[in-house]
Amino acid sequence: LAAAARLLARCDMAPEAVWGLVSAGPARAMGLRDRGALAPGMRGDLALIRRDGPRARVVAVFVGGAPAWCAEPWRIAGATVPA
């Protein structure tokens, strides 16, 4: 996550392009075909990150497409999030 935050802060790249560099690329390099993208048939793990100026912080985590943790559960409509 720190690498993605640094790329976003220092480079003129779209967030989608940066995320591909730190998710899809490494997953592909390791032969993990069910990871690295959000698409049908993929694993569905996701960290929701909020940028606060030059800093980034994780505000929610989804595992297998379901909410697993959330710093602000009221922001996820209709979700039951474990404490």
N, CA, C and O atoms as a CHARMM CRD file, in Angstrom:
* protein
*
  332
    1    1 LEU  N      0.81500  -1.19000   0.00000 PROA 1      0.00000
    2    1 LEU  CA     0.00000   0.00000   0.00000 PROA 1      0.00000
    3    1 LEU  C      0.86000   1.25500   0.00000 PROA 1      0.00000
    4    1 LEU  O      0.51100   2.25900  -0.62200 PROA 1      0.00000
    5    2 ALA  N      1.96700   1.19100   0.69200 PROA 2      0.00000
    6    2 ALA  CA     2.84500   2.35500   0.74200 PROA 2      0.00000
    7    2 ALA  C      3.39100   2.67300  -0.64700 PROA 2      0.00000
    8    2 ALA  O      3.50400   3.84200  -1.01700 PROA 2      0.00000
    9    3 ALA  N      3.72900   1.64200  -1.41500 PROA 3      0.00000
   10    3 ALA  CA     4.24300   1.86200  -2.77300 PROA 3      0.00000
   11    3 ALA  C      3.19200   2.53500  -3.64300 PROA 3      0.00000
   12    3 ALA  O      3.50700   3.45100  -4.40200 PROA 3      0.00000
   13    4 ALA  N      1.94700   2.08600  -3.53800 PROA 4      0.00000
   14    4 ALA  CA     0.87200   2.69700  -4.32000 PROA 4      0.00000
   15    4 ALA  C      0.68100   4.15400  -3.92000 PROA 4      0.00000
   16    4 ALA  O      0.50800   5.01500  -4.78300 PROA 4      0.00000
   17    5 ALA  N      0.71000   4.43800  -2.62300 PROA 5      0.00000
   18    5 ALA  CA     0.54300   5.81600  -2.15000 PROA 5      0.00000
   19    5 ALA  C      1.67000   6.70200  -2.65600 PROA 5      0.00000
   20    5 ALA  O      1.42800   7.84000  -3.05900 PROA 5      0.00000
   21    6 ARG  N      2.90800   6.19100  -2.64200 PROA 6      0.00000
   22    6 ARG  CA     4.04200   6.98200  -3.14100 PROA 6      0.00000
   23    6 ARG  C      3.89600   7.25000  -4.63500 PROA 6      0.00000
   24    6 ARG  O      4.14100   8.36900  -5.08600 PROA 6      0.00000
   25    7 LEU  N      3.49800   6.23400  -5.41200 PROA 7      0.00000
   26    7 LEU  CA     3.31300   6.44100  -6.84800 PROA 7      0.00000
   27    7 LEU  C      2.23500   7.47600  -7.12800 PROA 7      0.00000
   28    7 LEU  O      2.40300   8.32600  -8.00200 PROA 7      0.00000
   29    8 LEU  N      1.13400   7.41300  -6.39800 PROA 8      0.00000
   30    8 LEU  CA     0.05700   8.38200  -6.59700 PROA 8      0.00000
   31    8 LEU  C      0.52200   9.79300  -6.26200 PROA 8      0.00000
   32    8 LEU  O      0.17500  10.74900  -6.95600 PROA 8      0.00000
   33    9 ALA  N      1.30000   9.92100  -5.20700 PROA 9      0.00000
   34    9 ALA  CA     1.74700  11.24300  -4.76800 PROA 9      0.00000
   35    9 ALA  C      2.80600  11.83200  -5.69800 PROA 9      0.00000
   36    9 ALA  O      2.84400  13.04600  -5.89800 PROA 9      0.00000
   37   10 ARG  N      3.66400  10.98400  -6.26700 PROA 10     0.00000
   38   10 ARG  CA     4.81300  11.48400  -7.02000 PROA 10     0.00000
   39   10 ARG  C      4.67300  11.42500  -8.53500 PROA 10     0.00000
   40   10 ARG  O      5.38900  12.13300  -9.24300 PROA 10     0.00000
   41   11 CYS  N      3.78000  10.61100  -9.04000 PROA 11     0.00000
   42   11 CYS  CA     3.69000  10.40900 -10.48800 PROA 11     0.00000
   43   11 CYS  C      2.35600  10.91100 -11.01600 PROA 11     0.00000
   44   11 CYS  O      1.36200  10.94600 -10.29200 PROA 11     0.00000
   45   12 ASP  N      2.34600  11.28900 -12.25100 PROA 12     0.00000
   46   12 ASP  CA     1.11600  11.72400 -12.89800 PROA 12     0.00000
   47   12 ASP  C      0.46000  10.50400 -13.53800 PROA 12     0.00000
   48   12 ASP  O      0.43700  10.36500 -14.76100 PROA 12     0.00000
   49   13 MET  N     -0.07500   9.62000 -12.69100 PROA 13     0.00000
   50   13 MET  CA    -0.70600   8.38800 -13.16100 PROA 13     0.00000
   51   13 MET  C     -2.10800   8.29400 -12.58000 PROA 13     0.00000
   52   13 MET  O     -2.37200   8.76600 -11.47500 PROA 13     0.00000
   53   14 ALA  N     -2.99800   7.68000 -13.34100 PROA 14     0.00000
   54   14 ALA  CA    -4.35200   7.43900 -12.84400 PROA 14     0.00000
   55   14 ALA  C     -4.29200   6.39700 -11.73600 PROA 14     0.00000
   56   14 ALA  O     -3.45400   5.49700 -11.79000 PROA 14     0.00000
   57   15 PRO  N     -5.16900   6.49700 -10.72100 PROA 15     0.00000
   58   15 PRO  CA    -5.17900   5.49700  -9.64700 PROA 15     0.00000
   59   15 PRO  C     -5.32000   4.06600 -10.16900 PROA 15     0.00000
   60   15 PRO  O     -4.73500   3.14300  -9.60300 PROA 15     0.00000
   61   16 GLU  N     -6.09400   3.87300 -11.24600 PROA 16     0.00000
   62   16 GLU  CA    -6.28100   2.53300 -11.79400 PROA 16     0.00000
   63   16 GLU  C     -4.96100   1.97000 -12.32100 PROA 16     0.00000
   64   16 GLU  O     -4.68400   0.78100 -12.15800 PROA 16     0.00000
   65   17 ALA  N     -4.15000   2.81500 -12.94700 PROA 17     0.00000
   66   17 ALA  CA    -2.86200   2.37600 -13.47800 PROA 17     0.00000
   67   17 ALA  C     -1.90400   2.02700 -12.34600 PROA 17     0.00000
   68   17 ALA  O     -1.18800   1.02800 -12.41600 PROA 17     0.00000
   69   18 VAL  N     -1.89200   2.85500 -11.30000 PROA 18     0.00000
   70   18 VAL  CA    -1.03600   2.58400 -10.14900 PROA 18     0.00000
   71   18 VAL  C     -1.43800   1.27300  -9.50400 PROA 18     0.00000
   72   18 VAL  O     -0.58100   0.45300  -9.17200 PROA 18     0.00000
   73   19 TRP  N     -2.73600   1.06900  -9.32400 PROA 19     0.00000
   74   19 TRP  CA    -3.18700  -0.14800  -8.65700 PROA 19     0.00000
   75   19 TRP  C     -2.80500  -1.38700  -9.47000 PROA 19     0.00000
   76   19 TRP  O     -2.47100  -2.42100  -8.89100 PROA 19     0.00000
   77   20 GLY  N     -2.84800  -1.30000 -10.78300 PROA 20     0.00000
   78   20 GLY  CA    -2.41800  -2.41800 -11.61600 PROA 20     0.00000
   79   20 GLY  C     -0.96400  -2.79100 -11.37500 PROA 20     0.00000
   80   20 GLY  O     -0.59600  -3.96500 -11.42000 PROA 20     0.00000
   81   21 LEU  N     -0.13800  -1.77500 -11.11900 PROA 21     0.00000
   82   21 LEU  CA     1.28000  -2.02500 -10.86500 PROA 21     0.00000
   83   21 LEU  C      1.51600  -2.75600  -9.54300 PROA 21     0.00000
   84   21 LEU  O      2.46700  -3.52800  -9.42300 PROA 21     0.00000
   85   22 VAL  N      0.65500  -2.51400  -8.55300 PROA 22     0.00000
   86   22 VAL  CA     0.87400  -3.12600  -7.24000 PROA 22     0.00000
   87   22 VAL  C     -0.06000  -4.29000  -6.94700 PROA 22     0.00000
   88   22 VAL  O      0.03800  -4.89400  -5.87900 PROA 22     0.00000
   89   23 SER  N     -0.96900  -4.62500  -7.87000 PROA 23     0.00000
   90   23 SER  CA    -1.87500  -5.75600  -7.63000 PROA 23     0.00000
   91   23 SER  C     -1.84400  -6.76500  -8.78000 PROA 23     0.00000
   92   23 SER  O     -1.40200  -7.89900  -8.59400 PROA 23     0.00000
   93   24 ALA  N     -2.30100  -6.37100  -9.94400 PROA 24     0.00000
   94   24 ALA  CA    -2.37500  -7.30500 -11.07400 PROA 24     0.00000
   95   24 ALA  C     -0.98700  -7.77900 -11.49800 PROA 24     0.00000
   96   24 ALA  O     -0.79300  -8.96300 -11.77300 PROA 24     0.00000
   97   25 GLY  N     -0.03100  -6.87000 -11.55100 PROA 25     0.00000
   98   25 GLY  CA     1.32100  -7.23900 -11.97000 PROA 25     0.00000
   99   25 GLY  C      1.95700  -8.27900 -11.05700 PROA 25     0.00000
  100   25 GLY  O      2.39700  -9.32100 -11.54300 PROA 25     0.00000
  101   26 PRO  N      2.02100  -8.03200  -9.75500 PROA 26     0.00000
  102   26 PRO  CA     2.59800  -9.02600  -8.85000 PROA 26     0.00000
  103   26 PRO  C      1.83400 -10.34800  -8.83200 PROA 26     0.00000
  104   26 PRO  O      2.44800 -11.41200  -8.76700 PROA 26     0.00000
  105   27 ALA  N      0.49700 -10.29500  -8.88800 PROA 27     0.00000
  106   27 ALA  CA    -0.28600 -11.53800  -8.91200 PROA 27     0.00000
  107   27 ALA  C      0.05900 -12.35900 -10.14800 PROA 27     0.00000
  108   27 ALA  O      0.23700 -13.57400 -10.06700 PROA 27     0.00000
  109   28 ARG  N      0.15200 -11.69200 -11.28100 PROA 28     0.00000
  110   28 ARG  CA     0.50300 -12.36600 -12.52700 PROA 28     0.00000
  111   28 ARG  C      1.91000 -12.96900 -12.43800 PROA 28     0.00000
  112   28 ARG  O      2.13900 -14.10000 -12.86600 PROA 28     0.00000
  113   29 ALA  N      2.84400 -12.19800 -11.87700 PROA 29     0.00000
  114   29 ALA  CA     4.22800 -12.67100 -11.75300 PROA 29     0.00000
  115   29 ALA  C      4.32700 -13.90500 -10.86100 PROA 29     0.00000
  116   29 ALA  O      5.19000 -14.75600 -11.07500 PROA 29     0.00000
  117   30 MET  N      3.45500 -14.00600  -9.87100 PROA 30     0.00000
  118   30 MET  CA     3.46800 -15.14800  -8.95300 PROA 30     0.00000
  119   30 MET  C      2.57200 -16.29600  -9.42300 PROA 30     0.00000
  120   30 MET  O      2.48100 -17.32700  -8.75700 PROA 30     0.00000
  121   31 GLY  N      1.91300 -16.11600 -10.56900 PROA 31     0.00000
  122   31 GLY  CA     1.04600 -17.17300 -11.09300 PROA 31     0.00000
  123   31 GLY  C     -0.27100 -17.31000 -10.34700 PROA 31     0.00000
  124   31 GLY  O     -0.90400 -18.36500 -10.40700 PROA 31     0.00000
  125   32 LEU  N     -0.69600 -16.26500  -9.64600 PROA 32     0.00000
  126   32 LEU  CA    -1.95300 -16.28600  -8.89500 PROA 32     0.00000
  127   32 LEU  C     -3.07000 -15.77900  -9.80300 PROA 32     0.00000
  128   32 LEU  O     -3.37500 -14.58600  -9.81200 PROA 32     0.00000
  129   33 ARG  N     -3.66200 -16.65900 -10.54400 PROA 33     0.00000
  130   33 ARG  CA    -4.62900 -16.28300 -11.57000 PROA 33     0.00000
  131   33 ARG  C     -5.97300 -15.81100 -11.01500 PROA 33     0.00000
  132   33 ARG  O     -6.75300 -15.19700 -11.74300 PROA 33     0.00000
  133   34 ASP  N     -6.25800 -16.08500  -9.73900 PROA 34     0.00000
  134   34 ASP  CA    -7.53600 -15.68000  -9.14500 PROA 34     0.00000
  135   34 ASP  C     -7.41100 -14.37400  -8.36500 PROA 34     0.00000
  136   34 ASP  O     -8.30500 -14.03600  -7.58900 PROA 34     0.00000
  137   35 ARG  N     -6.31800 -13.63600  -8.55800 PROA 35     0.00000
  138   35 ARG  CA    -6.08600 -12.40100  -7.79900 PROA 35     0.00000
  139   35 ARG  C     -5.57200 -11.29300  -8.70500 PROA 35     0.00000
  140   35 ARG  O     -5.14300 -11.53800  -9.83300 PROA 35     0.00000
  141   36 GLY  N     -5.62300 -10.07900  -8.19300 PROA 36     0.00000
  142   36 GLY  CA    -5.05400  -8.95100  -8.91500 PROA 36     0.00000
  143   36 GLY  C     -6.06200  -8.09500  -9.65000 PROA 36     0.00000
  144   36 GLY  O     -5.69600  -7.06600 -10.21900 PROA 36     0.00000
  145   37 ALA  N     -7.33100  -8.49600  -9.65000 PROA 37     0.00000
  146   37 ALA  CA    -8.37500  -7.71100 -10.32300 PROA 37     0.00000
  147   37 ALA  C     -9.71700  -7.98400  -9.65000 PROA 37     0.00000
  148   37 ALA  O     -9.90900  -9.01600  -9.00700 PROA 37     0.00000
  149   38 LEU  N    -10.62800  -7.04900  -9.81100 PROA 38     0.00000
  150   38 LEU  CA   -11.99900  -7.25800  -9.34900 PROA 38     0.00000
  151   38 LEU  C    -12.84500  -7.62600 -10.55700 PROA 38     0.00000
  152   38 LEU  O    -13.19400  -6.77400 -11.37400 PROA 38     0.00000
  153   39 ALA  N    -13.16400  -8.89700 -10.65400 PROA 39     0.00000
  154   39 ALA  CA   -13.91500  -9.40000 -11.80500 PROA 39     0.00000
  155   39 ALA  C    -14.56200 -10.71600 -11.41500 PROA 39     0.00000
  156   39 ALA  O    -14.11300 -11.36900 -10.47300 PROA 39     0.00000
  157   40 PRO  N    -15.62100 -11.12200 -12.13100 PROA 40     0.00000
  158   40 PRO  CA   -16.25900 -12.41500 -11.84100 PROA 40     0.00000
  159   40 PRO  C    -15.23300 -13.54900 -11.88900 PROA 40     0.00000
  160   40 PRO  O    -14.39000 -13.61100 -12.78400 PROA 40     0.00000
  161   41 GLY  N    -15.32800 -14.43800 -10.90500 PROA 41     0.00000
  162   41 GLY  CA   -14.42400 -15.57500 -10.83100 PROA 41     0.00000
  163   41 GLY  C    -13.12700 -15.29400 -10.09100 PROA 41     0.00000
  164   41 GLY  O    -12.34700 -16.21000  -9.82800 PROA 41     0.00000
  165   42 MET  N    -12.89800 -14.03900  -9.75800 PROA 42     0.00000
  166   42 MET  CA   -11.69200 -13.68600  -9.01500 PROA 42     0.00000
  167   42 MET  C    -11.98400 -13.78800  -7.52400 PROA 42     0.00000
  168   42 MET  O    -13.14400 -13.88400  -7.12200 PROA 42     0.00000
  169   43 ARG  N    -10.96000 -13.76800  -6.72300 PROA 43     0.00000
  170   43 ARG  CA   -11.07900 -13.98100  -5.29000 PROA 43     0.00000
  171   43 ARG  C    -11.89600 -12.90300  -4.57200 PROA 43     0.00000
  172   43 ARG  O    -12.63800 -13.22600  -3.64400 PROA 43     0.00000
  173   44 GLY  N    -11.78600 -11.67000  -4.96300 PROA 44     0.00000
  174   44 GLY  CA   -12.61800 -10.61400  -4.38900 PROA 44     0.00000
  175   44 GLY  C    -12.09700 -10.00700  -3.10300 PROA 44     0.00000
  176   44 GLY  O    -12.88000  -9.45000  -2.33400 PROA 44     0.00000
  177   45 ASP  N    -10.79300 -10.09400  -2.84200 PROA 45     0.00000
  178   45 ASP  CA   -10.21500  -9.43300  -1.67300 PROA 45     0.00000
  179   45 ASP  C     -9.89900  -7.99300  -2.05500 PROA 45     0.00000
  180   45 ASP  O     -9.39200  -7.72400  -3.14300 PROA 45     0.00000
  181   46 LEU  N    -10.20300  -7.08300  -1.15600 PROA 46     0.00000
  182   46 LEU  CA   -10.04100  -5.66500  -1.47900 PROA 46     0.00000
  183   46 LEU  C     -9.79300  -4.86400  -0.21500 PROA 46     0.00000
  184   46 LEU  O    -10.43000  -5.09500   0.81300 PROA 46     0.00000
  185   47 ALA  N     -8.86800  -3.92500  -0.29600 PROA 47     0.00000
  186   47 ALA  CA    -8.66900  -2.95200   0.77600 PROA 47     0.00000
  187   47 ALA  C     -9.11800  -1.60200   0.22800 PROA 47     0.00000
  188   47 ALA  O     -8.62800  -1.15400  -0.80900 PROA 47     0.00000
  189   48 LEU  N    -10.03800  -0.96400   0.91500 PROA 48     0.00000
  190   48 LEU  CA   -10.51800   0.36100   0.53200 PROA 48     0.00000
  191   48 LEU  C     -9.62600   1.38600   1.22800 PROA 48     0.00000
  192   48 LEU  O     -9.49600   1.38600   2.45200 PROA 48     0.00000
  193   49 ILE  N     -9.02400   2.24500   0.43800 PROA 49     0.00000
  194   49 ILE  CA    -8.02900   3.18400   0.95500 PROA 49     0.00000
  195   49 ILE  C     -8.49300   4.60700   0.72200 PROA 49     0.00000
  196   49 ILE  O     -8.97300   4.94400  -0.36000 PROA 49     0.00000
  197   50 ARG  N     -8.35000   5.43500   1.73400 PROA 50     0.00000
  198   50 ARG  CA    -8.67600   6.86000   1.61400 PROA 50     0.00000
  199   50 ARG  C     -7.37100   7.64500   1.65400 PROA 50     0.00000
  200   50 ARG  O     -6.53000   7.45300   2.53200 PROA 50     0.00000
  201   51 ARG  N     -7.22900   8.52600   0.68200 PROA 51     0.00000
  202   51 ARG  CA    -6.06600   9.40500   0.67100 PROA 51     0.00000
  203   51 ARG  C     -6.36300  10.63100   1.51200 PROA 51     0.00000
  204   51 ARG  O     -7.38100  11.29700   1.32300 PROA 51     0.00000
  205   52 ASP  N     -5.47100  10.92100   2.43500 PROA 52     0.00000
  206   52 ASP  CA    -5.54700  12.12600   3.25700 PROA 52     0.00000
  207   52 ASP  C     -4.30600  12.94900   2.94900 PROA 52     0.00000
  208   52 ASP  O     -3.31300  12.87400   3.67300 PROA 52     0.00000
  209   53 GLY  N     -4.35900  13.74100   1.87000 PROA 53     0.00000
  210   53 GLY  CA    -3.17300  14.47700   1.43200 PROA 53     0.00000
  211   53 GLY  C     -2.12200  13.49100   0.96000 PROA 53     0.00000
  212   53 GLY  O     -2.41800  12.62800   0.13400 PROA 53     0.00000
  213   54 PRO  N     -0.90400  13.59900   1.46300 PROA 54     0.00000
  214   54 PRO  CA     0.15000  12.68300   1.03200 PROA 54     0.00000
  215   54 PRO  C      0.06400  11.31000   1.70200 PROA 54     0.00000
  216   54 PRO  O      0.79300  10.39200   1.32700 PROA 54     0.00000
  217   55 ARG  N     -0.80400  11.16800   2.67200 PROA 55     0.00000
  218   55 ARG  CA    -0.93600   9.90500   3.40500 PROA 55     0.00000
  219   55 ARG  C     -2.12900   9.11100   2.89000 PROA 55     0.00000
  220   55 ARG  O     -3.06000   9.66400   2.30500 PROA 55     0.00000
  221   56 ALA  N     -2.08000   7.82500   3.11800 PROA 56     0.00000
  222   56 ALA  CA    -3.20700   6.95600   2.77700 PROA 56     0.00000
  223   56 ALA  C     -3.49500   6.06900   3.98000 PROA 56     0.00000
  224   56 ALA  O     -2.58700   5.68200   4.71700 PROA 56     0.00000
  225   57 ARG  N     -4.77300   5.75400   4.16700 PROA 57     0.00000
  226   57 ARG  CA    -5.11400   4.85900   5.27700 PROA 57     0.00000
  227   57 ARG  C     -6.18400   3.88600   4.82600 PROA 57     0.00000
  228   57 ARG  O     -7.04700   4.22300   4.01600 PROA 57     0.00000
  229   58 VAL  N     -6.11900   2.68400   5.35500 PROA 58     0.00000
  230   58 VAL  CA    -7.10700   1.66000   5.04900 PROA 58     0.00000
  231   58 VAL  C     -8.36000   1.97700   5.85300 PROA 58     0.00000
  232   58 VAL  O     -8.29200   2.17200   7.06700 PROA 58     0.00000
  233   59 VAL  N     -9.51300   2.02800   5.17100 PROA 59     0.00000
  234   59 VAL  CA   -10.76900   2.30200   5.87100 PROA 59     0.00000
  235   59 VAL  C    -11.71300   1.10900   5.86000 PROA 59     0.00000
  236   59 VAL  O    -12.66600   1.07200   6.63900 PROA 59     0.00000
  237   60 ALA  N    -11.46500   0.13200   4.99100 PROA 60     0.00000
  238   60 ALA  CA   -12.29400  -1.07800   4.98600 PROA 60     0.00000
  239   60 ALA  C    -11.53800  -2.20000   4.27800 PROA 60     0.00000
  240   60 ALA  O    -10.69400  -1.95800   3.41600 PROA 60     0.00000
  241   61 VAL  N    -11.86400  -3.43500   4.66500 PROA 61     0.00000
  242   61 VAL  CA   -11.27700  -4.62000   4.04500 PROA 61     0.00000
  243   61 VAL  C    -12.41800  -5.57400   3.69500 PROA 61     0.00000
  244   61 VAL  O    -13.30500  -5.83000   4.50900 PROA 61     0.00000
  245   62 PHE  N    -12.37500  -6.09000   2.47200 PROA 62     0.00000
  246   62 PHE  CA   -13.33400  -7.07900   2.00300 PROA 62     0.00000
  247   62 PHE  C    -12.56400  -8.35600   1.67700 PROA 62     0.00000
  248   62 PHE  O    -11.51800  -8.29600   1.03200 PROA 62     0.00000
  249   63 VAL  N    -13.06400  -9.50000   2.11200 PROA 63     0.00000
  250   63 VAL  CA   -12.43500 -10.79000   1.84100 PROA 63     0.00000
  251   63 VAL  C    -13.46700 -11.67100   1.15400 PROA 63     0.00000
  252   63 VAL  O    -14.56700 -11.87000   1.67100 PROA 63     0.00000
  253   64 GLY  N    -13.11400 -12.19100  -0.00100 PROA 64     0.00000
  254   64 GLY  CA   -14.05200 -13.01000  -0.75700 PROA 64     0.00000
  255   64 GLY  C    -15.28200 -12.22500  -1.17600 PROA 64     0.00000
  256   64 GLY  O    -16.35900 -12.79300  -1.35900 PROA 64     0.00000
  257   65 GLY  N    -15.11800 -10.91500  -1.32800 PROA 65     0.00000
  258   65 GLY  CA   -16.22000 -10.06100  -1.74900 PROA 65     0.00000
  259   65 GLY  C    -17.13200  -9.60500  -0.62600 PROA 65     0.00000
  260   65 GLY  O    -18.07100  -8.84800  -0.87300 PROA 65     0.00000
  261   66 ALA  N    -16.88100 -10.05000   0.61800 PROA 66     0.00000
  262   66 ALA  CA   -17.73500  -9.67900   1.75400 PROA 66     0.00000
  263   66 ALA  C    -16.96600  -8.77600   2.71400 PROA 66     0.00000
  264   66 ALA  O    -15.75500  -8.93500   2.86800 PROA 66     0.00000
  265   67 PRO  N    -17.65500  -7.82600   3.36500 PROA 67     0.00000
  266   67 PRO  CA   -16.97500  -6.94900   4.32300 PROA 67     0.00000
  267   67 PRO  C    -16.36900  -7.75600   5.46600 PROA 67     0.00000
  268   67 PRO  O    -17.04000  -8.60900   6.04700 PROA 67     0.00000
  269   68 ALA  N    -15.09900  -7.49300   5.79400 PROA 68     0.00000
  270   68 ALA  CA   -14.42800  -8.18300   6.89000 PROA 68     0.00000
  271   68 ALA  C    -14.06000  -7.23100   8.01900 PROA 68     0.00000
  272   68 ALA  O    -14.03800  -7.62400   9.18600 PROA 68     0.00000
  273   69 TRP  N    -13.77000  -5.97700   7.67300 PROA 69     0.00000
  274   69 TRP  CA   -13.41400  -4.96700   8.66200 PROA 69     0.00000
  275   69 TRP  C    -13.68700  -3.59900   8.07700 PROA 69     0.00000
  276   69 TRP  O    -13.51700  -3.37600   6.87800 PROA 69     0.00000
  277   70 CYS  N    -14.11900  -2.67300   8.94400 PROA 70     0.00000
  278   70 CYS  CA   -14.37600  -1.31700   8.46700 PROA 70     0.00000
  279   70 CYS  C    -14.17000  -0.33700   9.60800 PROA 70     0.00000
  280   70 CYS  O    -14.70900  -0.50800  10.70200 PROA 70     0.00000
  281   71 ALA  N    -13.38000   0.69100   9.33400 PROA 71     0.00000
  282   71 ALA  CA   -13.16200   1.74400  10.32400 PROA 71     0.00000
  283   71 ALA  C    -14.42300   2.58200  10.50200 PROA 71     0.00000
  284   71 ALA  O    -14.64500   3.15500  11.56900 PROA 71     0.00000
  285   72 GLU  N    -15.24600   2.65400   9.46100 PROA 72     0.00000
  286   72 GLU  CA   -16.46500   3.46400   9.47400 PROA 72     0.00000
  287   72 GLU  C    -17.60900   2.63200   8.89800 PROA 72     0.00000
  288   72 GLU  O    -18.02700   2.87700   7.76600 PROA 72     0.00000
  289   73 PRO  N    -18.13200   1.64500   9.65500 PROA 73     0.00000
  290   73 PRO  CA   -19.12100   0.71600   9.09900 PROA 73     0.00000
  291   73 PRO  C    -20.39700   1.38100   8.59400 PROA 73     0.00000
  292   73 PRO  O    -21.07000   0.82900   7.72400 PROA 73     0.00000
  293   74 TRP  N    -20.74400   2.54600   9.11700 PROA 74     0.00000
  294   74 TRP  CA   -21.94900   3.22600   8.66100 PROA 74     0.00000
  295   74 TRP  C    -21.83600   3.66800   7.20100 PROA 74     0.00000
  296   74 TRP  O    -22.85100   4.00300   6.58900 PROA 74     0.00000
  297   75 ARG  N    -20.63100   3.67900   6.63000 PROA 75     0.00000
  298   75 ARG  CA   -20.44400   4.09700   5.24300 PROA 75     0.00000
  299   75 ARG  C    -20.71900   2.97600   4.24200 PROA 75     0.00000
  300   75 ARG  O    -20.82800   3.24000   3.04500 PROA 75     0.00000
  301   76 ILE  N    -20.83400   1.73500   4.70600 PROA 76     0.00000
  302   76 ILE  CA   -21.10400   0.61600   3.80700 PROA 76     0.00000
  303   76 ILE  C    -22.57800   0.26700   3.92300 PROA 76     0.00000
  304   76 ILE  O    -22.99800  -0.38400   4.88000 PROA 76     0.00000
  305   77 ALA  N    -23.35100   0.69800   2.95300 PROA 77     0.00000
  306   77 ALA  CA   -24.81100   0.54800   2.99500 PROA 77     0.00000
  307   77 ALA  C    -25.20500  -0.92000   3.07700 PROA 77     0.00000
  308   77 ALA  O    -24.78800  -1.72900   2.24800 PROA 77     0.00000
  309   78 GLY  N    -26.00000  -1.25900   4.07100 PROA 78     0.00000
  310   78 GLY  CA   -26.56100  -2.58900   4.20900 PROA 78     0.00000
  311   78 GLY  C    -25.57900  -3.66900   4.62400 PROA 78     0.00000
  312   78 GLY  O    -25.93100  -4.84900   4.60800 PROA 78     0.00000
  313   79 ALA  N    -24.37000  -3.30800   4.99200 PROA 79     0.00000
  314   79 ALA  CA   -23.35500  -4.31000   5.33100 PROA 79     0.00000
  315   79 ALA  C    -23.34700  -4.60000   6.82000 PROA 79     0.00000
  316   79 ALA  O    -23.50700  -3.69300   7.63700 PROA 79     0.00000
  317   80 THR  N    -23.16200  -5.86000   7.16900 PROA 80     0.00000
  318   80 THR  CA   -22.90300  -6.25000   8.53100 PROA 80     0.00000
  319   80 THR  C    -21.40900  -6.54500   8.60100 PROA 80     0.00000
  320   80 THR  O    -20.92900  -7.51400   8.01400 PROA 80     0.00000
  321   81 VAL  N    -20.69000  -5.71100   9.31700 PROA 81     0.00000
  322   81 VAL  CA   -19.23300  -5.80000   9.35100 PROA 81     0.00000
  323   81 VAL  C    -18.79000  -6.31200  10.70700 PROA 81     0.00000
  324   81 VAL  O    -19.18100  -5.75400  11.73200 PROA 81     0.00000
  325   82 PRO  N    -17.96900  -7.37800  10.73800 PROA 82     0.00000
  326   82 PRO  CA   -17.45400  -7.85900  12.02800 PROA 82     0.00000
  327   82 PRO  C    -16.66500  -6.76500  12.75200 PROA 82     0.00000
  328   82 PRO  O    -16.01000  -5.94200  12.11300 PROA 82     0.00000
  329   83 ALA  N    -16.72800  -6.76100  14.05800 PROA 83     0.00000
  330   83 ALA  CA   -16.00900  -5.74800  14.86000 PROA 83     0.00000
  331   83 ALA  C    -14.52000  -6.02700  14.88400 PROA 83     0.00000
  332   83 ALA  O    -13.76200  -5.28300  15.50600 PROA 83     0.00000
